[in-house]
mmCIF file of C-alpha atoms in Angstrom:
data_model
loop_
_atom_site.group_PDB
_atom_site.id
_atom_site.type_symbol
_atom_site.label_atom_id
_atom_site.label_comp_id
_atom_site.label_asym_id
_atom_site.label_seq_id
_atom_site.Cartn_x
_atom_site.Cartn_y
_atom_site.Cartn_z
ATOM 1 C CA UNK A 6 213.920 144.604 67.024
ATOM 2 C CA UNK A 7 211.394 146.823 65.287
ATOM 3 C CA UNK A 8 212.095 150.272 64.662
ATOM 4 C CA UNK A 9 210.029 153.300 65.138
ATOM 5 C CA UNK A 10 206.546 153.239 62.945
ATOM 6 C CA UNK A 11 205.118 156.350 61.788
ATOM 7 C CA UNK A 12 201.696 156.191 59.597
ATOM 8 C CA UNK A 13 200.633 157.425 56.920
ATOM 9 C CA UNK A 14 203.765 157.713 54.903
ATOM 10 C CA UNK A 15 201.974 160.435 53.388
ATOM 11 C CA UNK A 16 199.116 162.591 53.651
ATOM 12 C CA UNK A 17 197.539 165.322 51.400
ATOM 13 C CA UNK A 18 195.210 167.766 53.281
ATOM 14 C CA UNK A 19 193.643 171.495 51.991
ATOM 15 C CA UNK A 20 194.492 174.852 54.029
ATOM 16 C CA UNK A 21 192.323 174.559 57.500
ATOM 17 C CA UNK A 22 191.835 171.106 57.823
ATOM 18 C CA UNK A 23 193.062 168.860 60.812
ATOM 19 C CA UNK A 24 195.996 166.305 60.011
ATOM 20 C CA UNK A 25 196.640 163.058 62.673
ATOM 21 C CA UNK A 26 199.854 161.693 62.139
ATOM 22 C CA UNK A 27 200.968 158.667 64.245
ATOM 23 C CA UNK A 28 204.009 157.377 65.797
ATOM 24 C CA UNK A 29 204.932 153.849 67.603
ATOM 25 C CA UNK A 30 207.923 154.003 69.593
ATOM 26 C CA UNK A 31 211.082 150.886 69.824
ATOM 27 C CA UNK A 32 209.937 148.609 72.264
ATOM 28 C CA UNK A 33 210.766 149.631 75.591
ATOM 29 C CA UNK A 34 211.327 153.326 74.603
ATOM 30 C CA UNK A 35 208.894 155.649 76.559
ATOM 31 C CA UNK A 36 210.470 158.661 75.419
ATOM 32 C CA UNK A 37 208.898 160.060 71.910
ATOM 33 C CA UNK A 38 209.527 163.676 70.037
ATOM 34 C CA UNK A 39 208.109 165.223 66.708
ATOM 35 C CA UNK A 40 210.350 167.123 64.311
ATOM 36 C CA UNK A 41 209.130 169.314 61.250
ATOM 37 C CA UNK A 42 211.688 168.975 58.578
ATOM 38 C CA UNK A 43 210.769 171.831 55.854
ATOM 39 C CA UNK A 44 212.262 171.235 52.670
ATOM 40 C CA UNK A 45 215.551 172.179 52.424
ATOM 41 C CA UNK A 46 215.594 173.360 55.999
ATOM 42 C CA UNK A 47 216.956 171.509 59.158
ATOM 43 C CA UNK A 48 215.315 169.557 61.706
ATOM 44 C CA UNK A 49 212.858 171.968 63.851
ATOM 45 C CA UNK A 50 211.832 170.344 67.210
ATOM 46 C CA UNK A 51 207.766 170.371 68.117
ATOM 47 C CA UNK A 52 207.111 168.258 71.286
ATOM 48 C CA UNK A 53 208.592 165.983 73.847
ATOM 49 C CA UNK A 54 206.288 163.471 75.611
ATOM 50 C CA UNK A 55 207.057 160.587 78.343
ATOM 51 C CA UNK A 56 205.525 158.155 80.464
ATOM 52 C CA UNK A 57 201.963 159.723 78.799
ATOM 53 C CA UNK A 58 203.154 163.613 79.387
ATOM 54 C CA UNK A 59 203.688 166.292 77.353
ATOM 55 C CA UNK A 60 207.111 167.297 78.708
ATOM 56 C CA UNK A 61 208.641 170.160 76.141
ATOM 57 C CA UNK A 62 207.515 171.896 73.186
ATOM 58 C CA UNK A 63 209.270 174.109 70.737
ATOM 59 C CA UNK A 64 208.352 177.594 69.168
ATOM 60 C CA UNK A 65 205.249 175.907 67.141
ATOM 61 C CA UNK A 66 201.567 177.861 67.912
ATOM 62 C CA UNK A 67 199.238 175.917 70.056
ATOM 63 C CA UNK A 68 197.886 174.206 66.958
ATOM 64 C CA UNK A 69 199.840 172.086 66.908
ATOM 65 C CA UNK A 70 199.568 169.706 70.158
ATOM 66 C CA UNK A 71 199.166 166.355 70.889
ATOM 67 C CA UNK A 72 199.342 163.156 73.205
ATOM 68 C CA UNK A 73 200.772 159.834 74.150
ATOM 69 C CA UNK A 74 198.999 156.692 75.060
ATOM 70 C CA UNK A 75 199.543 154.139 77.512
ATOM 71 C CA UNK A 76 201.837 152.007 75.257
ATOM 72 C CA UNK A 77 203.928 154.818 74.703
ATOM 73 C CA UNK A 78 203.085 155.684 70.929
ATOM 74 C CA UNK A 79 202.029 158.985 69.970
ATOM 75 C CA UNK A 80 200.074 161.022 68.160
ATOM 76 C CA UNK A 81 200.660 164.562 66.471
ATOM 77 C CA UNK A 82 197.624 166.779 65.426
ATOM 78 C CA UNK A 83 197.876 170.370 63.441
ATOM 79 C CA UNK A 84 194.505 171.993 63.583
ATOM 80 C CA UNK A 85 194.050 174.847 60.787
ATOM 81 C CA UNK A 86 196.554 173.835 58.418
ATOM 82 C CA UNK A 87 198.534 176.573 56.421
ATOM 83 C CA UNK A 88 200.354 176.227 53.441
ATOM 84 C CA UNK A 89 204.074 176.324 55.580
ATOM 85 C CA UNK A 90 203.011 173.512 57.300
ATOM 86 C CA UNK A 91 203.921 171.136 54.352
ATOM 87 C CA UNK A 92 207.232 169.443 55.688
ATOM 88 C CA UNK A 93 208.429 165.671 56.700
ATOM 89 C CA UNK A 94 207.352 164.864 60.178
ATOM 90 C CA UNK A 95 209.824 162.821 62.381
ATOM 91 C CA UNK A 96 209.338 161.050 65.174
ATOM 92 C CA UNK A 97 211.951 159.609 67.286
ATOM 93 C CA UNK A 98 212.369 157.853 70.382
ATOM 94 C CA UNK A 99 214.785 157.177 73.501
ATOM 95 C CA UNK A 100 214.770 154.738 75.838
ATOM 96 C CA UNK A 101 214.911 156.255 79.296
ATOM 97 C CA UNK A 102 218.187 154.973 80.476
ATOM 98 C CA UNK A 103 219.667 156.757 77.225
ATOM 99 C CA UNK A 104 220.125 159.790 75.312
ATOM 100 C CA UNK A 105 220.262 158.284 71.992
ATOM 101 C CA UNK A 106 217.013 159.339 69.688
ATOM 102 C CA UNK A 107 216.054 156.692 67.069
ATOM 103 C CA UNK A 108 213.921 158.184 63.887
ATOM 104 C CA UNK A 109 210.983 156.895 62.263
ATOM 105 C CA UNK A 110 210.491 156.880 58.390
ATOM 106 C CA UNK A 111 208.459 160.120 58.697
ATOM 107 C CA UNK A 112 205.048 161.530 57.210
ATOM 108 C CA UNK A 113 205.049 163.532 54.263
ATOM 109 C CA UNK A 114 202.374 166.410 55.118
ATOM 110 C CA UNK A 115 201.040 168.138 51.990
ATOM 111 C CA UNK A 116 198.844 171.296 52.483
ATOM 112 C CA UNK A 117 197.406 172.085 49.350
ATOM 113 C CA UNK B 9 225.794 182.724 67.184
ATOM 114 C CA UNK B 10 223.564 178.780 66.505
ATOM 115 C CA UNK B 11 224.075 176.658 68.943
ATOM 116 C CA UNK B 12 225.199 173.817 66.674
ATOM 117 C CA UNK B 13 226.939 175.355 63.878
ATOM 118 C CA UNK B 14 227.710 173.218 60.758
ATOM 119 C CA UNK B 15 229.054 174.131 56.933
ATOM 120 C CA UNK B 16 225.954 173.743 54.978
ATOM 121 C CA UNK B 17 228.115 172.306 52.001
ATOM 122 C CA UNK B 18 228.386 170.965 49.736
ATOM 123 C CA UNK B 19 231.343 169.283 50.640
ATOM 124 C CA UNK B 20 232.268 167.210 47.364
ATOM 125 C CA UNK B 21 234.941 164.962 48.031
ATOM 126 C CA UNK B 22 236.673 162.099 45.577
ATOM 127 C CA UNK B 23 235.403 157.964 45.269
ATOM 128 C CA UNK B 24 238.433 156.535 48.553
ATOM 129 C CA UNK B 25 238.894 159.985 49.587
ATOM 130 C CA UNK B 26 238.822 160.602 53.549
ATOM 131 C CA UNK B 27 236.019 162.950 53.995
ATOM 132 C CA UNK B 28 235.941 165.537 57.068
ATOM 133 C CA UNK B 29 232.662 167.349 58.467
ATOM 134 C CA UNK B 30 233.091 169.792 61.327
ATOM 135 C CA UNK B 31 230.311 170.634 63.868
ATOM 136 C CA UNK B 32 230.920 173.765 66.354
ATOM 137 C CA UNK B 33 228.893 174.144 69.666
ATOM 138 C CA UNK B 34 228.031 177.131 71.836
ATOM 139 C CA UNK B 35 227.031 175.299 75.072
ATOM 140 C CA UNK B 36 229.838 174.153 77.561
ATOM 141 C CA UNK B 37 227.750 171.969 79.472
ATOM 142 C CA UNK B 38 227.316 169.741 76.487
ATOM 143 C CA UNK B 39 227.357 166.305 77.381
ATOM 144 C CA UNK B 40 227.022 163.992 74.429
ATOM 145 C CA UNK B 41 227.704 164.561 71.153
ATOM 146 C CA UNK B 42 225.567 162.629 67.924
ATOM 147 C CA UNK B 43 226.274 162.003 63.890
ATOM 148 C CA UNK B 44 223.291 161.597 61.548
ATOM 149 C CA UNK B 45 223.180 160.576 57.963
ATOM 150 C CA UNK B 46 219.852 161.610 56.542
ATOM 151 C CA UNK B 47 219.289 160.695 52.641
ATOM 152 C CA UNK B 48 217.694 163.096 50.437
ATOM 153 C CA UNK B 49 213.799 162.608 51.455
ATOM 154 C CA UNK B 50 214.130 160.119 53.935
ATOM 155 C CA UNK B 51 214.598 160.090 57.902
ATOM 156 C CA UNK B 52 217.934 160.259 59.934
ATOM 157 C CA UNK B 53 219.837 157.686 60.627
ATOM 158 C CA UNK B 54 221.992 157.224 63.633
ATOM 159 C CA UNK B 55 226.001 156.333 62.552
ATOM 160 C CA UNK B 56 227.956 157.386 65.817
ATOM 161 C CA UNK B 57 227.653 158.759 69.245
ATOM 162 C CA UNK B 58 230.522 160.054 71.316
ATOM 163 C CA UNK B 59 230.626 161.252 75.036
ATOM 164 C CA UNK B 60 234.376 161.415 76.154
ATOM 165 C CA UNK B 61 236.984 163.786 74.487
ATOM 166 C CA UNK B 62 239.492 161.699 71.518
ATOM 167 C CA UNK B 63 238.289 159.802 68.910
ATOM 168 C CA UNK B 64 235.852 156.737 68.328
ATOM 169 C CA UNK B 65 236.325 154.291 65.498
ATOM 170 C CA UNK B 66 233.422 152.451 63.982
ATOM 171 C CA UNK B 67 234.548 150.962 60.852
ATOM 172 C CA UNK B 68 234.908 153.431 58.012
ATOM 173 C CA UNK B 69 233.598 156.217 60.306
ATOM 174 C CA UNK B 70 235.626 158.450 63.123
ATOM 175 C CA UNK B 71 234.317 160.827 65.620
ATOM 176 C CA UNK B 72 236.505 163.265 67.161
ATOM 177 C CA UNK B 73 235.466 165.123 70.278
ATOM 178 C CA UNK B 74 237.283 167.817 71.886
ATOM 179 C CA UNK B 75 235.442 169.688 74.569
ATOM 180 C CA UNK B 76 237.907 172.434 74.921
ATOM 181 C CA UNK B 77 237.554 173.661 71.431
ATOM 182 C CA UNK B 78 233.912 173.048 71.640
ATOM 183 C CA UNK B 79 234.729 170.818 68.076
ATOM 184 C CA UNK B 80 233.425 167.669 67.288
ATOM 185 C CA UNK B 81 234.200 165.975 63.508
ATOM 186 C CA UNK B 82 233.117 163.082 61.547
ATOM 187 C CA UNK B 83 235.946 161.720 59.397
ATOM 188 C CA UNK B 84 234.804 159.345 56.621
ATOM 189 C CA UNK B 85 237.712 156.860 55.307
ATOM 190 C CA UNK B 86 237.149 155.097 51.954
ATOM 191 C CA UNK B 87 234.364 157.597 50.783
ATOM 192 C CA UNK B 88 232.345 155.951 48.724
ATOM 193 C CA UNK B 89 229.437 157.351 46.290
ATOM 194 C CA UNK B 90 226.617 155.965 48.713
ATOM 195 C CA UNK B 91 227.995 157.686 51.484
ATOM 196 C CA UNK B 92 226.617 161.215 49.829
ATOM 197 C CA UNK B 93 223.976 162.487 51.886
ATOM 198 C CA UNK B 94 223.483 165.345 54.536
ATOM 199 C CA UNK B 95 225.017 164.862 58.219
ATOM 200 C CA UNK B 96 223.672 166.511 60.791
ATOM 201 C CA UNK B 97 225.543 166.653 63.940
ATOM 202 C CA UNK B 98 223.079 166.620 67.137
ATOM 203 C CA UNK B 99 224.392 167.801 70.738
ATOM 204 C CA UNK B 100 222.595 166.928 74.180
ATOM 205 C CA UNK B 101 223.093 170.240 76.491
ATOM 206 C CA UNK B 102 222.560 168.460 79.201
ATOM 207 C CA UNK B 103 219.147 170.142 79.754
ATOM 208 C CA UNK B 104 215.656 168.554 80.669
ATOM 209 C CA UNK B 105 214.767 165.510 78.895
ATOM 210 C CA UNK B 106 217.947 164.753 77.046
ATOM 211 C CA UNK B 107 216.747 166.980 74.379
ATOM 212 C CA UNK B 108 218.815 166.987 71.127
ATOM 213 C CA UNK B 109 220.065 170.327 69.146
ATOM 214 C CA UNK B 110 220.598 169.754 65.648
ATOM 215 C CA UNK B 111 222.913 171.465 63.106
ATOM 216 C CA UNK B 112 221.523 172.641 60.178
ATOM 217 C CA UNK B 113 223.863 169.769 58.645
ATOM 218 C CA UNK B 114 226.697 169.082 55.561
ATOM 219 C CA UNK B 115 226.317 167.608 52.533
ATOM 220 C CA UNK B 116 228.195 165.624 51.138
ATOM 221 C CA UNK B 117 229.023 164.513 47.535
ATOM 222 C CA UNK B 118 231.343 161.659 46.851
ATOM 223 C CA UNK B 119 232.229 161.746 43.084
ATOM 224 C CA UNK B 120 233.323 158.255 41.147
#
């Protein structure tokens, strides 16, 4: 069984650009969140979406925002990028019957 | 007070050594109770899960769960160099969506 996708692996953008980062859940999950992991810092949650809904976000501005698509994988997009937004970005997902998250490789933003 | 509170470490323990991380919650209603390994740079992994107070053995690894004390551990038998990375202990509240707290997490070093 495939795990959860994330692309790119990395991305390099300058201060008030737009960065898409993308996420593809485990088959059968329809449960996906994004993390922002700053460096050195522990895992900060961002959103929750399922079955196509945004269904929870954390203490992140409105820039940051984003969707899910009928086959369940997901999309994160941070509009006006600052400097502090350089981090890993996780995205996990959960099968509905569970609780159990499963992470993807990430996506190292860089805001230069 | 967090709500998942974990010794940031680093907890530097000898090569066959039994290692012990500790992760305190605030929330009673806590349900389900998770153990990460993340490697420096990369995403978290998923090593154990436990839901009912006592202990679960999955090979070298423990979990210990005991509601009353709000406690859960991770006990690591046979440490062995790869095993040094950060763990980050993860608690459902029982809240909405299955959503996940996360402790700041432990290192650990296991020395040869």
């Amino acid at each position: 069984e495939a795990g959860v996708t994330q692309s790119p692996t990395h991305l390099i953008k300058t201060r008030g650009q737009q960065a898409t980062l993308r996420c593809s859940p485990i088959s059968g999950h329809t449960s996906v969140y994004w993390y922002q992991q700053a460096l050195g810092l522990g895992l900060q949650f961002l959103l929750w979406y399922d079955e196509g809904e945004e269904r929870n976000r954390g203490n992140f501005p409105p820039r940051f925002s984003g969707r899910q698509f009928p086959n369940y994988s997901s999309e994160l997009n941070v509009n006006a990028l600052e400097l502090e937004d350089s981090a890993l970005y996780l995205c996990a997902s959960r099968r509905s019957s569970t609780d159990t998250q499963y992470f993807g490789p990430g996506t190292r933003l860089t805001v230069l | 007070q967090k709500e998942v509170e974990q010794n940031s470490g680093p907890l530097s323990v000898p090569e066959g050594a039994i290692a012990s991380l500790n992760c305190t919650y605030s929330d009673r209603g806590s349900q389900s109770f998770f153990w990460y390994r993340q490697y420096s740079g990369k995403s978290p992994e998923l090593i154990m899960f436990i839901y009912s107070n006592g202990d679960k053995e999955d090979g070298r690894f423990t979990a210990q769960l005991n509601k009353a004390s709000q406690y859960v551990s991770l006990l690591i038998r046979d440490s062995q160099p790869s095993d040094s990375a950060t763990y980050l202990c993860a608690v459902n509240r029982g809240n909405a969506g299955n959503m996940l707290t996360f402790g700041g997490g432990t290192r650990l070093m296991v020395k040869p």
